[in-house]
PDB file of C-alpha atoms in Angstrom:
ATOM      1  CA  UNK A  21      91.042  97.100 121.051  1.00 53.00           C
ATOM      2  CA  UNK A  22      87.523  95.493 121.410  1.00 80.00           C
ATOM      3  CA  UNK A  23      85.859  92.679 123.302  1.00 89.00           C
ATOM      4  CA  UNK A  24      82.462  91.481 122.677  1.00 92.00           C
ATOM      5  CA  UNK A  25      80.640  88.823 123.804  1.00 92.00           C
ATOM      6  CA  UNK A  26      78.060  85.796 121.858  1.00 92.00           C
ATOM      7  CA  UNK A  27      74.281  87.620 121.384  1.00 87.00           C
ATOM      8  CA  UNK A  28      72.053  86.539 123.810  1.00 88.00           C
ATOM      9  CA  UNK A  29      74.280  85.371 126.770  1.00 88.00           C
ATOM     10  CA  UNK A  30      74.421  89.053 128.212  1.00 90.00           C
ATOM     11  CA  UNK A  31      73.550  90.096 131.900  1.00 88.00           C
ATOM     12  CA  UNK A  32      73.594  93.019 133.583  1.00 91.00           C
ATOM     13  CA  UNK A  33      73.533  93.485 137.300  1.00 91.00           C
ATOM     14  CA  UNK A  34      70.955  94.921 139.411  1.00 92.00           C
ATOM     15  CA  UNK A  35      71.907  98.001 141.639  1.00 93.00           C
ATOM     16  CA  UNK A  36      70.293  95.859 143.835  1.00 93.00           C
ATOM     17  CA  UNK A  37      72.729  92.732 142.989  1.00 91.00           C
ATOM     18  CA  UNK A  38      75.639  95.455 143.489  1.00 93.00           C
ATOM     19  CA  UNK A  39      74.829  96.678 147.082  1.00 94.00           C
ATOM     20  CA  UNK A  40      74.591  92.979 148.168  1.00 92.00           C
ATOM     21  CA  UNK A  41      77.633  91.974 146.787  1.00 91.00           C
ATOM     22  CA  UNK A  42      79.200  95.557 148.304  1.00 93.00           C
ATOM     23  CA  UNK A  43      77.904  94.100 151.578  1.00 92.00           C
ATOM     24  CA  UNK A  44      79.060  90.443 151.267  1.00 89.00           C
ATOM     25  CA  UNK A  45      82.516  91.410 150.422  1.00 88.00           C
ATOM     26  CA  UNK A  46      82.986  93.932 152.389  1.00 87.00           C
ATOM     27  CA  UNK A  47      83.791  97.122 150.625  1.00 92.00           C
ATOM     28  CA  UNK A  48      82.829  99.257 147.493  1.00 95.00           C
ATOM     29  CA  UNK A  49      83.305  98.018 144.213  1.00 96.00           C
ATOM     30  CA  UNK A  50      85.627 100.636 142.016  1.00 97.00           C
ATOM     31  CA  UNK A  51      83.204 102.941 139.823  1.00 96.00           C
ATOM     32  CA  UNK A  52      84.256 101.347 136.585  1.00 96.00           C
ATOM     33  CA  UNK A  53      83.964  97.766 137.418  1.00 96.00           C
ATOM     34  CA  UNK A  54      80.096  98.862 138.459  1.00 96.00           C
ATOM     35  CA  UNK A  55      79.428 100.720 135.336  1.00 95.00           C
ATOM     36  CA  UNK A  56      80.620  98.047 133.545  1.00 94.00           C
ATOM     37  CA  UNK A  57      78.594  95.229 135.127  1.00 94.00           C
ATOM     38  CA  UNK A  58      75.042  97.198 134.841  1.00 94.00           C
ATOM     39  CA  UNK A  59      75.485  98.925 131.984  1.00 92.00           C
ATOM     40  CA  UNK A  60      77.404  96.944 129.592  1.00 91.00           C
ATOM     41  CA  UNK A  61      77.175  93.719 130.811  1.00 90.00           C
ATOM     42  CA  UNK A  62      78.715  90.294 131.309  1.00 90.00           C
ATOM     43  CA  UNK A  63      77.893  87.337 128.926  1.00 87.00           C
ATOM     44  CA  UNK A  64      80.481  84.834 127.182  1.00 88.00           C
ATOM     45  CA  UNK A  65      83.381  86.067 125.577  1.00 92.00           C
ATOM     46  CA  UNK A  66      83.346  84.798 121.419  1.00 93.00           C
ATOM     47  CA  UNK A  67      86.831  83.551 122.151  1.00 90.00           C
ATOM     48  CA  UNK A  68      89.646  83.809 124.022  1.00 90.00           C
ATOM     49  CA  UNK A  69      91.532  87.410 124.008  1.00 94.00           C
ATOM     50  CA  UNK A  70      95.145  88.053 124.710  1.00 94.00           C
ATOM     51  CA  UNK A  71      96.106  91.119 127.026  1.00 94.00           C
ATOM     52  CA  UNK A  72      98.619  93.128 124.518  1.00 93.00           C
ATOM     53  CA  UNK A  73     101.621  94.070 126.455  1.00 92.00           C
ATOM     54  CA  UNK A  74     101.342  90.614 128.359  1.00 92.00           C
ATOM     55  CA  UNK A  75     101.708  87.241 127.815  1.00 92.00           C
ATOM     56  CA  UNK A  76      98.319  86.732 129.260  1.00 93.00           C
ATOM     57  CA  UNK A  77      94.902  85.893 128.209  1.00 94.00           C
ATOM     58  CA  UNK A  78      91.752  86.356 129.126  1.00 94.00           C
ATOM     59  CA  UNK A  79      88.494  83.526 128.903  1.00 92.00           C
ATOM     60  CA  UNK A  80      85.933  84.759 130.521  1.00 91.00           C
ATOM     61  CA  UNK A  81      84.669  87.137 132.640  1.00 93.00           C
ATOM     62  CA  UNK A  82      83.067  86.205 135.677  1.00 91.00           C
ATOM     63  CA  UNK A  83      79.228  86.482 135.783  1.00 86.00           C
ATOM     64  CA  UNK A  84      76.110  86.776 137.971  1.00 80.00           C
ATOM     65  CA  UNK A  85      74.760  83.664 139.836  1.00 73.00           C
ATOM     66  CA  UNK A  86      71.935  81.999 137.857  1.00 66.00           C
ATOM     67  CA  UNK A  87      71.463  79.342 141.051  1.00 54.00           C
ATOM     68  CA  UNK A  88      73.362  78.278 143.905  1.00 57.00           C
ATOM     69  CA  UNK A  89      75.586  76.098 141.597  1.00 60.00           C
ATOM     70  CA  UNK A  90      76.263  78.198 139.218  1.00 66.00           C
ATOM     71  CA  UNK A  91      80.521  78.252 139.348  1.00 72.00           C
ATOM     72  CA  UNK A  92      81.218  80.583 136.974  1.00 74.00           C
ATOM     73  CA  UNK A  93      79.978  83.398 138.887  1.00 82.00           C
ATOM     74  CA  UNK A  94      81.186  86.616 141.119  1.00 86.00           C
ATOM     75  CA  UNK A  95      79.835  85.153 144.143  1.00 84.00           C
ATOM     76  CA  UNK A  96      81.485  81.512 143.581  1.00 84.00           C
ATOM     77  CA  UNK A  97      84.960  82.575 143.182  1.00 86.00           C
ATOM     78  CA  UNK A  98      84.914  84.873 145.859  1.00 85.00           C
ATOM     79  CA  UNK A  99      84.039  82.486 147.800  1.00 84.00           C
ATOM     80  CA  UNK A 100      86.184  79.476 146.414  1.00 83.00           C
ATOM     81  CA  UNK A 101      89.023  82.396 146.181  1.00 79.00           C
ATOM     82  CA  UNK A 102      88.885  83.867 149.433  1.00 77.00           C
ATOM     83  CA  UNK A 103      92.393  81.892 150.565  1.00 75.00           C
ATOM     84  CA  UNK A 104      94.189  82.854 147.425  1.00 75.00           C
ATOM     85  CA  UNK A 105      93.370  86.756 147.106  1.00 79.00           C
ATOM     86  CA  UNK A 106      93.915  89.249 149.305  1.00 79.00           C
ATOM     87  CA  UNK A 107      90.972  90.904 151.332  1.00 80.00           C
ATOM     88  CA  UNK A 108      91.407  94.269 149.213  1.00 87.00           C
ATOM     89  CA  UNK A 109      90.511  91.943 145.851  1.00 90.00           C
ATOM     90  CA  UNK A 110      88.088  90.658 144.250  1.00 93.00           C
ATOM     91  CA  UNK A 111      88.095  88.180 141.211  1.00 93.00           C
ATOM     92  CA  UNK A 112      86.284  89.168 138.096  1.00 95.00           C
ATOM     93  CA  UNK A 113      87.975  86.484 135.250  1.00 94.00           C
ATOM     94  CA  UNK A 114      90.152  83.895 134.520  1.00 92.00           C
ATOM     95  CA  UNK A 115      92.328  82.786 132.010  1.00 92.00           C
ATOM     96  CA  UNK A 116      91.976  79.003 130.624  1.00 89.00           C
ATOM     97  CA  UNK A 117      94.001  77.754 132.893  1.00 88.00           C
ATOM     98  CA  UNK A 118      91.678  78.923 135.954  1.00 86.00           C
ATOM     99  CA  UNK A 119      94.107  81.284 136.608  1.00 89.00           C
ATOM    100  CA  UNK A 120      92.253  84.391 137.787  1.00 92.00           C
ATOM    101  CA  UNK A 121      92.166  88.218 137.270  1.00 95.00           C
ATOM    102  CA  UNK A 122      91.536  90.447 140.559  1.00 94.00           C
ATOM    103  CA  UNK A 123      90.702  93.987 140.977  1.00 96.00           C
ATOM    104  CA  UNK A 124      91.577  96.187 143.636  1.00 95.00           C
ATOM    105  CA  UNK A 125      89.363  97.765 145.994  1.00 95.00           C
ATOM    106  CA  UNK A 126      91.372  99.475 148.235  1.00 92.00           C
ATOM    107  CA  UNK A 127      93.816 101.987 148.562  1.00 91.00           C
ATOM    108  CA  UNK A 128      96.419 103.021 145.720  1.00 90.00           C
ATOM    109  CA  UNK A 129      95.431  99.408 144.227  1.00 90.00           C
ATOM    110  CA  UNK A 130      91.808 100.323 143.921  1.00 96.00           C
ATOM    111  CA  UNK A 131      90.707  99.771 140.861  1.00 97.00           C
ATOM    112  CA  UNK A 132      94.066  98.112 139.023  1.00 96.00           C
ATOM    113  CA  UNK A 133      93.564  94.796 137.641  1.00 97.00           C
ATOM    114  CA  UNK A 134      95.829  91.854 138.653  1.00 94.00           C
ATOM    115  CA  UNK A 135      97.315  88.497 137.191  1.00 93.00           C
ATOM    116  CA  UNK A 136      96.974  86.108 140.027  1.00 88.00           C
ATOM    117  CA  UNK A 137      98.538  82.297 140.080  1.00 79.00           C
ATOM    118  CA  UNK A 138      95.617  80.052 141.457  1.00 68.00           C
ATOM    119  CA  UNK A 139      98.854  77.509 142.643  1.00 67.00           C
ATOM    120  CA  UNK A 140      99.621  80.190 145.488  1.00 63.00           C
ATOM    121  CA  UNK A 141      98.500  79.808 148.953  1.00 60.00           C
ATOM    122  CA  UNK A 142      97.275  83.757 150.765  1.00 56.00           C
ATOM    123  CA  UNK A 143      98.732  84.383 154.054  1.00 58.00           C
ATOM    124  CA  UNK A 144      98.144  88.306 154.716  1.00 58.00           C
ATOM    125  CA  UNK A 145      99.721  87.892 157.707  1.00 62.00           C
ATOM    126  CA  UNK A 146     102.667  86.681 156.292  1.00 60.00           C
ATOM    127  CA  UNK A 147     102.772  88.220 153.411  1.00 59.00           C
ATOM    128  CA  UNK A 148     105.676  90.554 152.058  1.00 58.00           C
ATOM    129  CA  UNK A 149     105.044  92.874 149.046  1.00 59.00           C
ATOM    130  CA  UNK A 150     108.155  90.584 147.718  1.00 62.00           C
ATOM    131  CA  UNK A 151     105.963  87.533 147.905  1.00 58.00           C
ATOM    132  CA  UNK A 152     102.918  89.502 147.371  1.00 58.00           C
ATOM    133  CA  UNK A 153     104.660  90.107 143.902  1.00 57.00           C
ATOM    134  CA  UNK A 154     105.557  86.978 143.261  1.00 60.00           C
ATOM    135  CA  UNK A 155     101.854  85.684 143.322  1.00 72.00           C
ATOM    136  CA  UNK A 156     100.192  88.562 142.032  1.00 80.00           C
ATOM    137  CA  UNK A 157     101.279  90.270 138.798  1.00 88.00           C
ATOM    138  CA  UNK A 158      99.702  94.257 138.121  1.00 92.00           C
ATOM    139  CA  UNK A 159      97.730  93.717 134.866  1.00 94.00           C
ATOM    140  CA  UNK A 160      96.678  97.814 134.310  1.00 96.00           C
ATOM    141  CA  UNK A 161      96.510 100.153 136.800  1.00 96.00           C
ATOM    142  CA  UNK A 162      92.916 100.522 135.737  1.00 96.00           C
ATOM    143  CA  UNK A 163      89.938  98.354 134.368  1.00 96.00           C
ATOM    144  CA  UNK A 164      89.319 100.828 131.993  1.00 95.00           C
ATOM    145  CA  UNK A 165      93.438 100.223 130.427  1.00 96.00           C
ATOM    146  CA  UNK A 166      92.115  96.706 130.868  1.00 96.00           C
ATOM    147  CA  UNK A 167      89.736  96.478 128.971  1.00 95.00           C
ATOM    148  CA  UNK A 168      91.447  98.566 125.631  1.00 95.00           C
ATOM    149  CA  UNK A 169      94.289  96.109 126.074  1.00 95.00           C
ATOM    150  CA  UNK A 170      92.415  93.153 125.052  1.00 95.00           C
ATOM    151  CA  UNK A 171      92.341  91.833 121.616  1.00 94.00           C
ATOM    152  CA  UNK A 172      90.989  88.713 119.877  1.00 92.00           C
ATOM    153  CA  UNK A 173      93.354  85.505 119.886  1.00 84.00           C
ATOM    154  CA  UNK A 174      93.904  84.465 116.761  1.00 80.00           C
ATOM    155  CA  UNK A 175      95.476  81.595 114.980  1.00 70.00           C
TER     156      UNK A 175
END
């Protein structure tokens, strides 16, 4: 399968924009996810794609911060996320619905992309790998599998 996004809305990130996002969230981002963001790039998807397997689909990927007000970036949604992730995720789309994809950065998750409800609440201290399932749904166990999974809606 194949994604690609409208000419001329393409970014790529900085290593520079990587290590301070590394910082800010604490932790390193999976070696995929990285490759992707500097050396393919983010811009706007040319439509919505379904995720085959799934009943899922994809809008957008999240981007790089053109200003402070820029809401459709990384660095918004983590922020505007942080309550309704866990700590060892990270968002990096949504659906059009707002509904948001996360990818692990820790552990045996590290690296797997998840489905996650924006309706749910986090509590990690309260959180069950029952419940934890019931908010968050495994996507691929890597972005790579992700990625090949996605193909074009279509009418």
């Amino acid at each position: 399968m194949s994604y690609s996004f409208i000419p001329n809305t393409i970014r790529y990130a900085s290593n520079g924009y990587i290590r301070d996002l590394e910082e800010k969230i604490p932790s390193k981002l999976p070696k995929e996810y990285v490759s992707f963001l500097v050396k393919r790039g983010v811009g706007i998807l040319d439509g919505s794609y379904d995720i085959q397997g799934t009943d899922l689909e994809i809008h957008n990927f999240l981007t790089f911060p053109e200003n402070q007000r820029d809401t459709l970036s990384l660095d918004f949604y983590i922020g505007a996320f942080s309550n309704r992730v866990p700590s060892d995720c990270i968002p990096i789309a949504y659906d059009s619905g707002g509904n948001v994809f996360c990818i692990g950065l820790k552990g045996e998750n590290r690296g797997a992309v998840y489905y996650c409800d924006r309706e749910f609440e986090y509590d990690e201290e309260d959180e069950t790998e029952e419940t934890r399932a019931q908010k968050f749904t495994k996507v691929s166990n890597s972005f790579s599998d992700f990625l090949s999974r996605l193909e074009k809606y279509t009418v």
